[in-house]
Amino acid sequence: MRSIVPRRHRAGDPRPTRTGGGSPALGRPKPSVAPNPATIRATVLPSAHATRGPLVELHPVTDPKPDPNAVAPSVRDLETIVGLSKRRGFVFPSSEIYGGINAVWDYGPLGVELKNNVKRAWWRAMVQERDDIVGLDSGILMHPQIWVTSGHVAEFNDPMVECATCKRRFRVDEFAGAEDLGPKELLDPGIVARLGLACPNDGGPLNAPRRFNLMLKTFLGPVEDEAAVVYLRPETAQGIYVNYRNVRDTARKKVPFGIAQVGKAFRNEISPGNFVFRMREFEQMEMQYFVRPETAADYFDAWMPRRKAWYEAYGVSPERLRFREHRPDELAHYAKKAVDVEYRFPFGWKELEGIHNRGDWDLGRHSKESGENLEYFDPATEEHFIPWIVETSAGADRAAFTFLIDAYREEEVRGEKRVVLGLHPDLAPYKVAVLPLLKKRPEIVAMCHRIKSDLKRQTMAVYDDTAAIGKLYRRQDEIGTPWCVTVDVDSLEDGNVTVRDRDAMTQERISADQVTRYITDKLDAARPRGL
Ligand code: GAP
């Protein structure tokens, strides 16, 4: 367990005081990271936002051999987060009373709020606050030909080996010594002998690698035969491509424009794990940006820093984020270029989001295979062309997991450990908890409920009276509630209540009538803009 020295002196809990504590800072102060000039290049970027001018951005170029230990994770032990998630109702193992099902997780009362808030924050930045991107919600089940055309039936696979005795399968790239190999080397029949690989389960011999398709299948209609096979979508992106023309025409969009979608995706992962990091059922937040072919590289460069900035604006420490460019031999079948936004998880640097230049692969293939004309006519130049696509593809579960890990901290307050989730207020499951100082006084409880009911019309608020005030504050700290409102005996006389800030632990006395306004103003002030 890591112990963190408080960043600044905090007012002590537990009893609310009448004196104001100034205006507490929201969220955590972010450590500033000085860019290393050796790893920075400048790019002049076109504006992808209709209302913004050209951008000049600096972004790091991939370090091919980064030292994985150079940046410490926010939490050393993943079990800390898994334990907190289960104990406080963020995430539960799916089907637990039947022994569970591998790589599927359920979100509890707090987890569903956190994940919904993550998806809302993404939608606000990608759709609501922009003029050039519109939304879509397409079906999970689609015409099976889509997955043939997209290349997923032939190409969406992982090289794997099978144990001759226990029959378990393992991804080749997860064995020590194989992490950096390209697909060709991973499928080399001699790799098992060359790296001396044996079954991690029972030490048995492994067969030569072969491809294992990751798509999950089911049957549509009453007959379970080959003709009825459909796939559970492994990415939401294809639903966007096959709706491209409908959206373009109905929303009257001109290139460049984007279509965004949030929804479930399914992959029969061979080596799922690390809690919700790699699951078989998960959610994606994808945006496809349609551009003129010659501008794709510039738009790609413009989206990279924007997407990293989104995680930073919602509280992820910049030093635990980086870009990693895919080598040509590891590019997905559709990608001309791919850069991952990576996060320093407790189990290493791993992909958080992929940014891909998909060229004309998708619209070109769907146009050809469907026989429908998906070309764009540019009235300004009188040209017809297949738009190229720049994709930003994030995982909602992975993002929520990252915000949870990065927000976790332990502090010592008056000799006692305090666990705090320093979640950005927009992401916190509850924004405010209303607490009575004396639960035996019905007038105090009634006043709490009046305040809570008013708050609930605007935001997520909760009432709790099941412990002493100090313990109630700690409980809210541990689930990331940014503000607590406490009603005491004086409140009955003067109509004022105490608002306590999670991070600064300062206390401010305000009129009970002003609580909802106070909280909604704070939320509005904290919300990032123009991402
Ligand atoms: N349309 C492109 C695409 O799907 P990807 O890199 O395969 O690209 C994009 O996936 C994002 O989806 C990843 O960066 C990750 O956040 C999330 N993701 C992918 N597989 C996942 C899994 N098995 N469990 C949880 N999230 C996953």
Coordinates of C-alpha atoms and ligand atoms in Angstrom, one line a residue:
M1 CA 0.0 0.0 0.0
R2 CA 1.3 3.4 -0.9
S3 CA 1.1 6.2 1.5
I4 CA 0.9 9.7 0.0
V5 CA 1.9 12.8 1.9
P6 CA -1.0 15.3 1.6
R7 CA -0.2 17.9 -1.1
R8 CA -1.3 20.7 1.2
H9 CA -2.6 21.2 4.6
R10 CA -6.2 20.3 4.8
A11 CA -8.8 21.4 7.3
G12 CA -9.5 18.6 9.6
D13 CA -12.8 16.7 9.7
P14 CA -14.9 15.4 11.3
R15 CA -17.2 18.1 12.7
P16 CA -18.6 20.7 10.3
T17 CA -17.7 24.2 11.4
R18 CA -19.5 27.4 10.8
T19 CA -16.6 29.3 9.5
G20 CA -16.0 29.4 5.8
G21 CA -12.9 27.7 4.4
G22 CA -12.4 29.8 1.3
S23 CA -13.2 28.3 -2.1
P24 CA -11.7 24.9 -2.4
A25 CA -9.9 23.9 -5.5
L26 CA -11.7 21.3 -7.5
G27 CA -10.1 18.0 -8.6
R28 CA -6.4 17.2 -8.0
P29 CA -3.6 19.5 -8.8
K30 CA -1.8 18.1 -11.8
P31 CA 1.9 17.5 -11.8
S32 CA 3.5 19.4 -14.6
V33 CA 5.7 17.4 -16.9
A34 CA 8.4 19.2 -18.8
P35 CA 8.5 17.9 -22.4
N36 CA 11.7 16.3 -23.5
P37 CA 12.9 18.2 -26.5
A38 CA 14.4 15.1 -28.0
T39 CA 10.9 13.4 -28.2
I40 CA 8.9 16.4 -29.4
R41 CA 8.0 17.4 -32.9
A42 CA 5.9 20.3 -34.1
T43 CA 3.0 19.8 -36.5
V44 CA 0.9 22.5 -38.1
L45 CA -2.6 21.2 -38.0
P46 CA -5.7 22.0 -39.9
S47 CA -8.7 22.7 -37.8
A48 CA -11.1 19.8 -37.5
H49 CA -13.5 21.9 -35.6
A50 CA -15.7 24.2 -37.6
T51 CA -15.5 27.0 -35.1
R52 CA -11.7 26.9 -34.5
G53 CA -8.7 28.2 -36.4
P54 CA -5.6 26.2 -37.3
L55 CA -3.8 24.6 -34.4
V56 CA -0.1 24.2 -33.7
E57 CA 0.5 21.3 -31.4
L58 CA 3.4 19.6 -29.9
H59 CA 3.3 15.9 -29.4
P60 CA 5.7 13.2 -28.4
V61 CA 7.1 10.8 -31.0
T62 CA 7.0 7.2 -30.0
D63 CA 10.0 6.0 -28.0
P64 CA 10.6 2.5 -29.5
K65 CA 12.2 1.1 -26.3
P66 CA 10.7 3.0 -23.3
D67 CA 11.7 1.9 -19.8
P68 CA 8.5 0.4 -18.5
N69 CA 9.4 1.2 -14.9
A70 CA 10.3 4.9 -15.5
V71 CA 6.8 6.0 -14.6
A72 CA 5.2 4.5 -11.5
P73 CA 1.6 3.5 -11.7
S74 CA -1.0 5.3 -9.6
V75 CA -1.7 2.1 -7.7
R76 CA 0.9 -0.6 -7.3
D77 CA -1.4 -3.5 -6.8
L78 CA -4.5 -4.0 -9.0
E79 CA -6.1 -5.9 -6.1
T80 CA -6.6 -2.5 -4.3
I81 CA -8.9 -1.4 -7.1
V82 CA -10.6 -4.7 -7.6
G83 CA -11.3 -4.9 -3.8
L84 CA -12.6 -1.3 -3.7
S85 CA -14.8 -2.0 -6.7
K86 CA -16.4 -5.0 -5.2
R87 CA -16.7 -3.6 -1.7
R88 CA -18.3 -0.3 -2.7
G89 CA -20.4 -1.6 -5.7
F90 CA -18.5 -0.4 -8.7
V91 CA -17.9 -3.7 -10.5
F92 CA -19.0 -7.3 -9.7
P93 CA -18.0 -10.6 -11.4
S94 CA -20.8 -11.5 -13.8
S95 CA -23.0 -14.5 -12.9
E96 CA -21.2 -14.8 -9.6
I97 CA -23.8 -17.0 -7.8
Y98 CA -23.2 -19.6 -10.6
G99 CA -19.4 -19.4 -10.2
G100 CA -18.9 -16.5 -12.7
I101 CA -18.3 -16.4 -16.4
N102 CA -14.8 -15.6 -17.6
A103 CA -14.1 -12.0 -18.8
V104 CA -17.6 -10.6 -18.3
W105 CA -18.1 -8.0 -15.5
D106 CA -21.2 -6.3 -14.3
Y107 CA -21.4 -2.7 -13.1
G108 CA -23.0 -2.1 -9.7
P109 CA -24.8 1.1 -8.6
L110 CA -21.7 3.2 -8.5
G111 CA -20.0 1.7 -11.5
V112 CA -22.9 2.3 -13.8
E113 CA -23.0 6.0 -12.8
L114 CA -19.2 6.3 -13.4
K115 CA -19.4 4.6 -16.8
N116 CA -22.4 6.5 -17.9
N117 CA -20.6 9.7 -16.8
V118 CA -17.6 8.7 -18.9
K119 CA -19.7 8.1 -21.9
R120 CA -21.6 11.4 -21.4
A121 CA -18.2 13.3 -21.1
W122 CA -17.0 11.7 -24.3
W123 CA -20.3 12.4 -26.1
R124 CA -20.2 16.1 -24.9
A125 CA -16.7 16.5 -26.3
M126 CA -17.2 14.6 -29.5
V127 CA -20.7 15.4 -30.5
Q128 CA -22.6 17.9 -28.3
E129 CA -20.0 20.7 -28.4
R130 CA -19.0 20.3 -32.0
D131 CA -20.7 21.3 -35.2
D132 CA -19.0 18.8 -37.5
I133 CA -19.8 15.5 -35.7
V134 CA -23.2 13.8 -35.4
G135 CA -24.2 10.7 -33.5
L136 CA -25.6 7.2 -34.4
D137 CA -26.8 4.1 -32.6
S138 CA -26.7 1.2 -35.0
G139 CA -27.6 -2.5 -34.4
I140 CA -25.2 -5.0 -32.7
L141 CA -26.3 -7.6 -35.3
M142 CA -25.7 -6.7 -38.9
H143 CA -25.7 -8.4 -42.3
P144 CA -23.0 -11.1 -42.0
Q145 CA -21.5 -10.0 -45.4
I146 CA -20.4 -6.7 -43.6
W147 CA -17.8 -8.7 -41.7
V148 CA -16.5 -10.5 -44.8
T149 CA -16.2 -7.2 -46.6
S150 CA -14.5 -5.4 -43.7
G151 CA -11.9 -8.2 -43.5
H152 CA -12.8 -9.3 -40.1
V153 CA -13.8 -12.9 -41.1
A154 CA -10.4 -13.4 -42.7
E155 CA -8.1 -11.1 -40.7
F156 CA -9.5 -10.5 -37.2
N157 CA -7.5 -13.1 -35.4
D158 CA -4.8 -13.7 -32.8
P159 CA -2.0 -16.2 -33.3
M160 CA -2.3 -18.8 -30.6
V161 CA -1.0 -22.1 -29.4
E162 CA -2.9 -25.1 -27.9
C163 CA -1.6 -27.4 -25.1
A164 CA -1.6 -31.0 -26.3
T165 CA -2.6 -32.3 -22.9
C166 CA -5.0 -29.8 -21.2
K167 CA -6.2 -28.3 -24.5
R168 CA -6.0 -24.8 -23.2
R169 CA -5.2 -22.0 -25.7
F170 CA -2.8 -19.1 -25.2
R171 CA -1.9 -16.0 -27.2
V172 CA 1.6 -16.4 -28.5
D173 CA 2.4 -12.7 -28.0
E174 CA 1.8 -13.0 -24.3
F175 CA 4.7 -15.4 -23.7
A176 CA 8.0 -13.9 -22.5
G177 CA 10.2 -13.1 -25.4
A178 CA 7.4 -12.9 -27.9
E179 CA 5.9 -9.5 -26.8
D180 CA 7.6 -7.5 -29.5
L181 CA 7.2 -9.9 -32.4
G182 CA 5.2 -9.2 -35.5
P183 CA 2.3 -11.4 -36.8
K184 CA 4.5 -13.2 -39.2
E185 CA 7.0 -14.2 -36.5
L186 CA 4.2 -15.1 -34.1
L187 CA 2.8 -17.6 -36.7
D188 CA 6.3 -19.1 -37.4
P189 CA 5.9 -22.9 -36.8
G190 CA 9.3 -23.0 -35.1
I191 CA 8.5 -20.4 -32.5
V192 CA 7.6 -22.9 -29.7
A193 CA 11.0 -24.6 -29.9
R194 CA 12.9 -21.4 -30.5
L195 CA 11.5 -19.7 -27.4
G196 CA 11.3 -23.0 -25.4
L197 CA 7.6 -22.5 -24.7
A198 CA 5.5 -24.8 -22.6
C199 CA 1.9 -24.7 -21.3
P200 CA 1.7 -22.2 -18.5
N201 CA -1.2 -24.4 -17.0
D202 CA 0.3 -27.9 -16.8
G203 CA 3.7 -27.6 -18.5
G204 CA 2.5 -29.8 -21.4
P205 CA 3.8 -29.4 -25.0
L206 CA 2.3 -26.7 -27.2
N207 CA 1.4 -27.2 -30.8
A208 CA 2.5 -24.9 -33.7
P209 CA 0.7 -21.5 -33.7
R210 CA -2.4 -21.0 -35.7
R211 CA -4.9 -18.2 -36.2
F212 CA -8.0 -17.9 -33.9
N213 CA -10.8 -15.7 -35.1
L214 CA -12.1 -13.4 -32.3
M215 CA -15.6 -12.9 -33.5
L216 CA -18.5 -14.4 -31.6
K217 CA -21.3 -16.0 -33.6
T218 CA -24.9 -16.7 -33.1
F219 CA -27.9 -17.7 -35.3
L220 CA -30.7 -15.4 -36.5
G221 CA -34.1 -16.9 -37.1
P222 CA -35.6 -20.3 -36.4
V223 CA -33.0 -22.5 -38.2
E224 CA -29.6 -23.0 -36.7
D225 CA -27.6 -23.6 -39.9
E226 CA -24.7 -21.9 -41.7
A227 CA -27.0 -19.6 -43.6
A228 CA -28.4 -18.2 -40.3
V229 CA -25.0 -17.3 -38.8
V230 CA -24.5 -13.7 -37.7
Y231 CA -21.8 -12.1 -35.7
L232 CA -21.9 -10.0 -32.6
R233 CA -20.1 -6.9 -33.7
P234 CA -16.4 -6.8 -32.7
E235 CA -16.3 -3.0 -33.2
T236 CA -19.0 -0.4 -33.5
A237 CA -17.2 1.3 -36.5
Q238 CA -18.8 -0.9 -39.2
G239 CA -22.3 0.3 -38.2
I240 CA -21.1 3.8 -39.0
Y241 CA -19.6 2.9 -42.4
V242 CA -22.8 1.2 -43.6
N243 CA -24.8 4.2 -42.5
Y244 CA -22.4 6.8 -43.9
R245 CA -24.5 7.8 -46.8
N246 CA -27.8 7.9 -44.8
V247 CA -26.2 10.1 -42.2
R248 CA -24.4 12.4 -44.7
D249 CA -27.6 13.0 -46.7
T250 CA -30.0 13.4 -43.8
A251 CA -27.7 15.5 -41.6
R252 CA -26.6 17.4 -44.8
K253 CA -22.9 17.1 -43.8
K254 CA -20.0 18.1 -46.0
V255 CA -16.6 16.5 -45.8
P256 CA -14.8 16.9 -43.4
F257 CA -17.4 15.6 -40.9
G258 CA -17.6 12.8 -38.4
I259 CA -20.1 10.2 -37.0
A260 CA -19.8 9.0 -33.4
Q261 CA -21.2 6.0 -31.8
V262 CA -21.1 4.4 -28.3
G263 CA -22.1 0.8 -27.8
K264 CA -21.3 -2.8 -27.0
A265 CA -18.8 -4.9 -28.8
F266 CA -17.9 -8.5 -28.4
R267 CA -14.6 -10.4 -28.9
N268 CA -13.8 -14.0 -28.0
E269 CA -10.5 -12.9 -26.4
I270 CA -8.1 -15.8 -25.9
S271 CA -6.4 -14.2 -22.9
P272 CA -8.8 -11.9 -21.2
G273 CA -7.8 -10.5 -17.9
N274 CA -6.6 -7.7 -15.7
F275 CA -10.1 -7.0 -14.4
V276 CA -12.1 -5.0 -16.9
F277 CA -9.1 -4.2 -19.0
R278 CA -9.7 -7.0 -21.5
M279 CA -13.2 -8.4 -21.6
R280 CA -15.3 -10.5 -24.0
E281 CA -18.2 -8.1 -23.8
F282 CA -17.3 -4.4 -23.6
E283 CA -18.3 -1.0 -24.8
Q284 CA -16.6 1.2 -27.3
M285 CA -16.8 5.0 -27.9
E286 CA -15.8 5.4 -31.6
M287 CA -15.7 8.3 -34.0
Q288 CA -15.1 8.1 -37.7
Y289 CA -14.0 11.3 -39.4
F290 CA -14.5 11.5 -43.2
V291 CA -12.0 13.6 -45.0
R292 CA -10.5 14.4 -48.4
P293 CA -7.7 11.8 -49.0
E294 CA -4.9 14.3 -49.1
T295 CA -5.8 15.8 -45.7
A296 CA -6.1 12.5 -43.8
A297 CA -2.5 12.7 -42.4
D298 CA -3.1 16.2 -41.0
Y299 CA -6.4 15.3 -39.5
F300 CA -4.8 12.3 -37.9
D301 CA -2.1 14.5 -36.3
A302 CA -4.8 16.9 -35.1
W303 CA -6.9 14.1 -33.4
M304 CA -3.9 12.6 -31.5
P305 CA -3.3 15.5 -29.0
R306 CA -7.0 16.2 -28.8
R307 CA -7.8 12.7 -27.6
K308 CA -4.9 12.6 -25.1
A309 CA -6.1 16.0 -23.8
W310 CA -9.5 14.6 -23.1
Y311 CA -8.1 12.1 -20.6
E312 CA -6.0 14.8 -19.0
A313 CA -8.9 17.2 -18.7
Y314 CA -10.8 14.6 -16.8
G315 CA -8.0 14.1 -14.3
V316 CA -5.6 11.5 -15.7
S317 CA -2.0 12.4 -14.8
P318 CA -0.2 13.5 -18.0
E319 CA 2.9 11.5 -17.0
R320 CA 0.9 8.3 -17.1
L321 CA -0.2 8.9 -20.7
R322 CA 1.8 8.5 -23.8
F323 CA 1.5 7.8 -27.5
R324 CA 2.8 4.6 -29.1
E325 CA 2.9 4.2 -32.9
H326 CA 2.3 0.8 -34.4
R327 CA 5.1 -0.8 -36.4
P328 CA 4.1 -1.6 -40.0
D329 CA 4.0 -5.3 -39.2
E330 CA 1.6 -4.9 -36.3
L331 CA -0.9 -2.6 -38.1
A332 CA -4.5 -3.9 -38.2
H333 CA -5.6 -5.0 -41.7
Y334 CA -7.5 -1.8 -42.2
A335 CA -4.9 0.7 -41.0
K336 CA -2.4 2.8 -42.9
K337 CA -1.2 4.3 -39.6
A338 CA -2.1 3.7 -36.0
V339 CA -1.1 5.4 -32.8
D340 CA -2.3 4.2 -29.4
V341 CA -2.9 6.5 -26.4
E342 CA -1.4 4.3 -23.7
Y343 CA -1.8 4.5 -20.0
R344 CA 0.6 3.3 -17.3
F345 CA -1.6 0.6 -15.7
P346 CA -0.3 -1.3 -12.6
F347 CA 0.4 -4.2 -15.1
G348 CA 2.4 -2.0 -17.6
W349 CA 1.9 0.5 -20.4
K350 CA -1.2 -0.6 -22.3
E351 CA -3.6 0.7 -25.0
L352 CA -6.3 3.0 -23.8
E353 CA -7.5 4.2 -27.2
G354 CA -6.5 3.7 -30.8
I355 CA -6.3 6.4 -33.4
H356 CA -6.3 5.0 -36.9
N357 CA -5.9 6.3 -40.5
R358 CA -8.1 3.7 -42.2
G359 CA -7.6 5.3 -45.7
D360 CA -10.4 4.3 -48.1
W361 CA -10.4 0.7 -46.9
D362 CA -13.9 0.6 -45.4
L363 CA -16.0 2.8 -47.7
G364 CA -14.0 1.5 -50.8
R365 CA -14.7 -2.1 -49.9
H366 CA -18.4 -1.6 -48.9
S367 CA -18.9 0.4 -52.1
K368 CA -17.5 -2.4 -54.2
E369 CA -19.1 -5.3 -52.4
S370 CA -22.6 -3.8 -52.0
G371 CA -22.6 -2.3 -55.4
E372 CA -23.8 1.1 -53.9
N373 CA -22.0 4.3 -54.8
L374 CA -20.5 5.7 -51.6
E375 CA -18.5 8.4 -53.3
Y376 CA -18.6 11.9 -52.1
F377 CA -19.2 14.8 -54.6
D378 CA -17.4 17.9 -53.6
P379 CA -19.4 20.8 -55.2
A380 CA -16.5 23.2 -54.6
T381 CA -14.0 21.2 -56.7
E382 CA -16.5 19.2 -58.7
E383 CA -14.7 16.0 -57.8
H384 CA -16.0 12.6 -56.9
F385 CA -14.0 10.6 -54.4
I386 CA -14.2 8.0 -51.6
P387 CA -13.5 9.8 -48.4
W388 CA -10.7 8.6 -46.2
I389 CA -11.4 7.9 -42.6
V390 CA -9.6 9.0 -39.4
E391 CA -10.9 7.0 -36.5
T392 CA -10.6 7.6 -32.8
S393 CA -11.6 4.3 -31.0
A394 CA -11.8 4.3 -27.2
G395 CA -13.0 1.7 -24.8
A396 CA -15.7 3.0 -22.3
D397 CA -14.7 0.3 -19.8
R398 CA -11.0 0.9 -20.2
A399 CA -11.5 4.6 -19.8
A400 CA -13.7 4.2 -16.7
F401 CA -11.1 1.8 -15.3
T402 CA -8.3 4.3 -16.0
F403 CA -10.1 7.2 -14.3
L404 CA -10.8 5.0 -11.3
I405 CA -7.1 3.8 -10.9
D406 CA -5.7 7.3 -11.5
A407 CA -8.0 8.9 -9.0
Y408 CA -7.1 6.5 -6.2
R409 CA -5.0 7.9 -3.4
E410 CA -4.3 7.2 0.3
E411 CA -3.6 9.9 2.7
E412 CA -2.9 10.3 6.4
V413 CA -5.2 12.7 8.2
R414 CA -4.7 13.2 11.9
G415 CA -2.9 9.9 12.1
E416 CA -5.6 8.0 10.3
K417 CA -5.6 6.6 6.7
R418 CA -8.0 8.3 4.4
V419 CA -8.8 6.6 1.0
V420 CA -9.9 9.2 -1.6
L421 CA -11.1 8.8 -5.2
G422 CA -10.2 12.2 -6.5
L423 CA -12.6 11.7 -9.5
H424 CA -13.4 14.7 -11.6
P425 CA -16.8 16.0 -10.4
D426 CA -18.3 15.3 -13.8
L427 CA -17.3 11.6 -13.5
A428 CA -18.1 11.1 -9.8
P429 CA -21.1 8.7 -9.3
Y430 CA -22.6 11.0 -6.7
K431 CA -22.0 14.7 -6.9
V432 CA -23.2 15.4 -3.4
A433 CA -24.1 13.5 -0.2
V434 CA -26.5 15.1 2.3
L435 CA -25.8 14.1 5.9
P436 CA -27.5 14.8 9.2
L437 CA -25.3 15.6 12.2
L438 CA -27.9 14.2 14.5
K439 CA -30.1 11.6 13.0
K440 CA -32.3 11.4 16.1
R441 CA -33.7 14.9 15.4
P442 CA -36.6 14.4 12.9
E443 CA -36.4 18.1 11.9
I444 CA -32.8 17.7 10.9
V445 CA -33.6 14.5 8.9
A446 CA -36.5 16.3 7.3
M447 CA -34.4 19.2 6.3
C448 CA -31.8 16.8 4.8
H449 CA -34.4 15.1 2.7
R450 CA -35.8 18.5 1.4
I451 CA -32.3 19.5 0.3
K452 CA -31.6 16.1 -1.2
S453 CA -34.9 16.0 -3.2
D454 CA -34.1 19.5 -4.6
L455 CA -30.6 18.4 -5.6
K456 CA -31.9 15.2 -7.2
R457 CA -33.9 17.1 -9.8
Q458 CA -30.5 18.4 -11.1
T459 CA -27.9 15.8 -10.3
M460 CA -27.0 12.6 -8.4
A461 CA -27.4 13.1 -4.7
V462 CA -27.6 10.7 -1.8
Y463 CA -28.7 10.7 1.9
D464 CA -26.8 8.7 4.5
D465 CA -27.2 8.6 8.2
T466 CA -25.8 5.1 9.1
A467 CA -22.7 6.3 10.9
A468 CA -21.1 9.2 12.8
I469 CA -20.2 12.2 10.6
G470 CA -16.5 11.4 10.4
K471 CA -17.2 8.0 9.0
L472 CA -19.8 9.3 6.6
Y473 CA -17.3 11.7 5.2
R474 CA -14.7 8.9 4.7
R475 CA -17.3 6.7 3.0
Q476 CA -18.0 9.5 0.5
D477 CA -14.3 10.2 0.0
E478 CA -13.7 6.6 -0.9
I479 CA -16.4 6.7 -3.7
G480 CA -15.3 10.1 -5.0
T481 CA -18.2 12.3 -3.9
P482 CA -16.9 15.8 -4.4
W483 CA -19.2 17.6 -1.8
C484 CA -21.0 16.7 1.4
V485 CA -23.7 18.9 2.8
T486 CA -24.2 18.6 6.6
V487 CA -27.3 19.7 8.4
D488 CA -26.9 20.4 12.2
V489 CA -28.9 21.9 15.0
D490 CA -27.9 25.5 14.1
S491 CA -29.3 24.9 10.6
L492 CA -32.8 24.7 12.1
E493 CA -32.3 28.2 13.5
D494 CA -30.4 30.0 10.9
G495 CA -31.2 28.0 7.7
N496 CA -27.5 27.5 6.9
V497 CA -25.7 24.2 6.2
T498 CA -22.1 23.2 5.9
V499 CA -20.6 22.2 2.5
R500 CA -17.5 20.2 2.8
D501 CA -15.0 19.8 -0.1
R502 CA -13.6 16.3 -0.7
D503 CA -10.1 17.3 -1.8
A504 CA -9.4 20.4 0.3
M505 CA -11.5 19.1 3.2
T506 CA -12.5 22.7 3.8
Q507 CA -16.0 23.6 5.1
E508 CA -18.2 26.5 4.0
R509 CA -21.4 27.6 5.5
I510 CA -24.1 28.5 3.0
S511 CA -27.9 29.0 3.0
A512 CA -29.8 25.8 2.6
D513 CA -31.8 27.5 -0.2
Q514 CA -28.6 28.0 -2.2
V515 CA -27.3 24.4 -2.0
T516 CA -28.6 23.3 -5.4
R517 CA -27.4 26.4 -7.1
Y518 CA -24.0 26.2 -5.4
I519 CA -23.5 22.6 -6.5
T520 CA -24.6 23.1 -10.1
D521 CA -22.4 26.2 -10.4
K522 CA -19.4 24.2 -9.1
L523 CA -20.2 21.4 -11.6
D524 CA -20.4 23.8 -14.4
A525 CA -17.2 25.6 -13.5
A526 CA -15.3 22.3 -13.3
R527 CA -16.5 21.0 -16.7
P528 CA -13.8 21.1 -19.4
R529 CA -14.6 23.1 -22.5
G530 CA -13.6 23.0 -26.1
L531 CA -11.8 19.6 -26.0
Ligands
GAP1 N1 -12.5 0.1 -34.6 C1 -11.2 0.0 -34.2 C2 -11.0 -0.9 -33.0 O1 -11.9 -1.5 -32.6 P1 -9.2 -1.6 -31.3 O2 -7.8 -1.1 -31.0 O3 -9.3 -3.1 -31.6 O4 -9.7 -0.8 -32.5 C3 -10.4 0.1 -29.7 O5 -10.2 -1.3 -30.1 C4 -10.5 0.2 -28.2 O6 -11.5 -0.7 -27.7 C5 -9.3 -0.2 -27.4 O7 -8.3 0.9 -27.4 C6 -9.8 -0.5 -26.1 O8 -10.0 0.7 -25.3 C7 -11.2 -1.1 -26.4 N2 -11.1 -2.6 -26.4 C8 -10.7 -3.4 -27.4 N3 -10.8 -4.7 -27.0 C9 -11.2 -4.7 -25.8 C10 -11.5 -5.7 -24.8 N4 -11.4 -7.0 -25.1 N5 -12.0 -5.3 -23.6 C11 -12.1 -4.0 -23.2 N6 -11.9 -3.0 -24.1 C12 -11.4 -3.3 -25.3

